[in-house]
mmCIF file of C-alpha atoms in Angstrom:
data_model
loop_
_atom_site.group_PDB
_atom_site.id
_atom_site.type_symbol
_atom_site.label_atom_id
_atom_site.label_comp_id
_atom_site.label_asym_id
_atom_site.label_seq_id
_atom_site.Cartn_x
_atom_site.Cartn_y
_atom_site.Cartn_z
ATOM 1 C CA MET A 1 -2.388 8.315 -18.746
ATOM 2 C CA ALA A 2 1.246 7.474 -19.474
ATOM 3 C CA VAL A 3 2.450 7.886 -15.911
ATOM 4 C CA ILE A 4 -0.152 5.343 -14.404
ATOM 5 C CA ASP A 5 0.704 2.905 -17.060
ATOM 6 C CA PHE A 6 4.678 2.855 -15.872
ATOM 7 C CA LEU A 7 3.358 2.787 -12.154
ATOM 8 C CA LYS A 8 1.389 -0.391 -13.255
ATOM 9 C CA LYS A 9 4.453 -1.748 -14.408
ATOM 10 C CA ALA A 10 7.084 -0.627 -11.365
ATOM 11 C CA THR A 11 4.944 -1.269 -8.677
ATOM 12 C CA ARG A 12 5.275 -4.707 -7.175
ATOM 13 C CA VAL A 13 2.219 -6.994 -6.058
ATOM 14 C CA TYR A 14 2.915 -8.354 -2.717
ATOM 15 C CA ASP A 15 2.959 -11.733 -2.667
ATOM 16 C CA PRO A 16 2.965 -13.525 1.142
ATOM 17 C CA SER A 17 3.054 -16.832 -0.332
ATOM 18 C CA GLN A 18 6.364 -16.444 -1.153
ATOM 19 C CA ASN A 19 7.426 -15.240 2.486
ATOM 20 C CA LYS A 20 10.279 -17.448 3.587
ATOM 21 C CA ILE A 21 13.105 -17.809 6.217
ATOM 22 C CA ILE A 22 15.861 -20.225 5.194
ATOM 23 C CA ILE A 23 18.048 -21.209 8.007
ATOM 24 C CA ALA A 24 21.796 -23.315 7.899
ATOM 25 C CA GLN A 25 19.952 -24.456 4.212
ATOM 26 C CA LEU A 26 17.017 -25.322 5.649
ATOM 27 C CA GLU A 27 13.687 -23.694 4.685
ATOM 28 C CA MET A 28 11.233 -23.674 7.888
ATOM 29 C CA VAL A 29 7.960 -24.689 7.734
ATOM 30 C CA GLY A 30 4.991 -24.035 10.025
ATOM 31 C CA ALA A 31 6.275 -20.056 9.838
ATOM 32 C CA THR A 32 3.432 -17.789 11.893
ATOM 33 C CA LYS A 33 5.527 -14.927 11.834
ATOM 34 C CA ILE A 34 9.010 -13.811 11.033
ATOM 35 C CA SER A 35 9.849 -10.341 11.823
ATOM 36 C CA VAL A 36 12.880 -8.310 11.465
ATOM 37 C CA ASP A 37 13.861 -5.734 14.268
ATOM 38 C CA TYR A 38 16.878 -3.192 12.657
ATOM 39 C CA GLN A 39 18.868 -1.191 15.422
ATOM 40 C CA ALA A 40 19.004 2.440 15.291
ATOM 41 C CA SER A 41 21.380 3.581 12.777
ATOM 42 C CA SER A 42 21.228 7.315 13.536
ATOM 43 C CA ARG A 43 20.629 9.392 16.778
ATOM 44 C CA LEU A 44 19.711 13.381 17.007
ATOM 45 C CA VAL A 45 21.883 15.269 19.296
ATOM 46 C CA ASN A 46 20.411 18.465 20.746
ATOM 47 C CA GLY A 47 22.752 21.824 21.912
ATOM 48 C CA THR A 48 22.388 24.380 24.045
ATOM 49 C CA SER A 49 19.457 25.962 21.967
ATOM 50 C CA SER A 50 16.955 24.169 19.233
ATOM 51 C CA VAL A 51 19.515 25.818 16.654
ATOM 52 C CA TYR A 52 22.314 23.740 17.469
ATOM 53 C CA ASN A 53 21.614 20.334 16.949
ATOM 54 C CA ALA A 54 23.557 17.043 14.933
ATOM 55 C CA VAL A 55 22.891 13.668 13.842
ATOM 56 C CA VAL A 56 25.188 11.250 14.698
ATOM 57 C CA LYS A 57 25.717 8.263 12.410
ATOM 58 C CA GLU A 58 25.882 5.284 14.751
ATOM 59 C CA ASN A 59 27.747 1.650 14.385
ATOM 60 C CA ILE A 60 25.985 -1.040 12.343
ATOM 61 C CA LYS A 61 24.598 -3.379 14.767
ATOM 62 C CA PRO A 62 23.106 -6.343 14.455
ATOM 63 C CA ALA A 63 19.679 -7.590 13.389
ATOM 64 C CA ARG A 64 17.104 -9.169 15.919
ATOM 65 C CA VAL A 65 15.236 -11.837 14.096
ATOM 66 C CA SER A 66 12.108 -13.289 15.359
ATOM 67 C CA LEU A 67 10.390 -16.477 14.438
ATOM 68 C CA THR A 68 7.268 -18.123 15.256
ATOM 69 C CA LEU A 69 6.571 -21.532 14.393
ATOM 70 C CA LEU A 70 3.379 -23.691 15.016
ATOM 71 C CA GLN A 71 4.317 -26.266 17.429
ATOM 72 C CA THR A 72 3.559 -29.322 15.395
ATOM 73 C CA SER A 73 6.029 -28.092 12.159
ATOM 74 C CA ASP A 74 9.014 -30.307 11.873
ATOM 75 C CA SER A 75 11.354 -27.376 12.206
ATOM 76 C CA VAL A 76 10.945 -26.965 15.579
ATOM 77 C CA ASN A 77 12.982 -30.346 16.680
ATOM 78 C CA LYS A 78 15.384 -28.843 13.661
ATOM 79 C CA LEU A 79 16.499 -25.797 15.375
ATOM 80 C CA TYR A 80 16.242 -27.608 18.727
ATOM 81 C CA GLN A 81 19.573 -29.957 16.576
ATOM 82 C CA LEU A 82 20.872 -27.063 14.981
ATOM 83 C CA GLU A 83 21.195 -24.844 18.475
ATOM 84 C CA ASN A 84 22.003 -28.233 20.510
ATOM 85 C CA HIS A 85 25.039 -28.479 17.591
ATOM 86 C CA VAL A 86 25.560 -24.432 17.649
ATOM 87 C CA ARG A 87 26.148 -24.781 21.369
ATOM 88 C CA ASN A 88 28.404 -28.017 21.547
ATOM 89 C CA GLN A 89 30.132 -26.771 18.611
ATOM 90 C CA GLY A 90 30.484 -23.077 17.966
ATOM 91 C CA GLY A 91 30.176 -21.130 15.481
ATOM 92 C CA THR A 92 27.440 -19.209 13.188
ATOM 93 C CA PHE A 93 24.988 -20.336 10.510
ATOM 94 C CA GLU A 94 23.761 -18.383 7.759
ATOM 95 C CA ILE A 95 20.349 -17.180 8.094
ATOM 96 C CA GLN A 96 18.131 -15.745 5.049
ATOM 97 C CA VAL A 97 14.915 -13.651 4.832
ATOM 98 C CA VAL A 98 12.685 -13.307 1.876
ATOM 99 C CA LYS A 99 9.795 -11.353 1.805
ATOM 100 C CA SER A 100 7.811 -11.557 -1.569
ATOM 101 C CA GLY A 101 10.353 -13.273 -3.432
ATOM 102 C CA LYS A 102 13.077 -10.730 -2.702
ATOM 103 C CA PRO A 103 15.868 -11.280 0.009
ATOM 104 C CA ILE A 104 15.282 -8.777 3.166
ATOM 105 C CA LEU A 105 18.333 -9.998 4.851
ATOM 106 C CA ILE A 106 21.210 -12.632 4.651
ATOM 107 C CA GLY A 107 23.797 -13.184 7.148
ATOM 108 C CA ASN A 108 25.388 -15.219 9.655
ATOM 109 C CA ALA A 109 23.160 -15.620 13.057
ATOM 110 C CA MET A 110 23.421 -17.702 16.577
ATOM 111 C CA PHE A 111 20.657 -18.004 18.505
ATOM 112 C CA GLU A 112 19.506 -15.226 21.488
ATOM 113 C CA GLN A 113 16.285 -17.088 22.892
ATOM 114 C CA LEU A 114 14.864 -20.353 22.297
ATOM 115 C CA PRO A 115 11.260 -20.325 23.090
ATOM 116 C CA SER A 116 9.770 -21.316 26.782
ATOM 117 C CA GLU A 117 7.673 -24.018 26.765
ATOM 118 C CA SER A 118 4.326 -24.516 27.794
ATOM 119 C CA LEU A 119 1.823 -27.031 28.736
ATOM 120 C CA GLU A 120 -2.164 -26.383 27.670
ATOM 121 C CA GLU A 121 -5.292 -27.595 26.189
ATOM 122 C CA THR A 122 -4.382 -25.902 22.957
ATOM 123 C CA ALA A 123 -0.957 -25.976 21.281
ATOM 124 C CA SER A 124 0.802 -22.423 21.473
ATOM 125 C CA ASP A 125 3.457 -21.354 19.134
ATOM 126 C CA MET A 126 6.804 -21.174 19.643
ATOM 127 C CA THR A 127 9.092 -18.586 19.372
ATOM 128 C CA PHE A 128 12.681 -18.546 18.256
ATOM 129 C CA THR A 129 15.277 -15.293 18.427
ATOM 130 C CA PHE A 130 18.212 -14.774 16.656
ATOM 131 C CA ILE A 131 20.916 -12.191 16.340
ATOM 132 C CA CYS A 132 21.686 -11.325 12.937
ATOM 133 C CA ASP A 133 25.059 -10.061 11.631
ATOM 134 C CA PHE A 134 23.499 -8.806 8.210
ATOM 135 C CA ALA A 135 25.211 -8.456 5.175
ATOM 136 C CA VAL A 136 22.200 -7.376 3.179
ATOM 137 C CA TYR A 137 18.976 -5.313 3.823
ATOM 138 C CA ASP A 138 16.380 -3.629 1.276
ATOM 139 C CA THR A 139 17.609 -0.035 1.785
ATOM 140 C CA ALA A 140 19.625 0.322 -0.726
ATOM 141 C CA LEU A 141 19.037 0.443 -4.316
ATOM 142 C CA ILE A 142 21.686 -0.977 -6.712
ATOM 143 C CA ASN A 143 21.638 0.849 -10.331
ATOM 144 C CA ASP A 144 23.462 -2.180 -12.100
ATOM 145 C CA SER A 145 24.476 0.619 -15.530
ATOM 146 C CA THR A 146 26.280 2.685 -13.149
ATOM 147 C CA PRO A 147 30.103 2.512 -14.668
ATOM 148 C CA GLN A 148 32.572 1.279 -12.161
ATOM 149 C CA GLY A 149 35.546 3.141 -11.928
#
């Protein structure tokens, strides 16, 4: 019974209401989907025999972040203004993706693709795509009690 009690304490509850994306210090509203795609970090090289295989570590590549917003969201105009500013002035902007209250990606980003425009009877969602040179990703755990030497 003690193991089950421990698991109950250690298990986090997924809370989608705490999911958010912050771009250039502005929290986006009206997001219907946020996705982060990481590139492969290693690959398998096959030798002349099935016995000879090697795992090769790849250089860390930027992540791709897709943000789908309702067409009526105020954030759409803010993103177009940000894209116009970055195109004219240059530079990058900070992007933060928070999943269930915990940051899973923080880094500098730039626009990869703006949404395609279509005129229809029903308002379609708009998807912005960013390339993000990430500094934090949710694959490493840090133990604060580890002595620094």
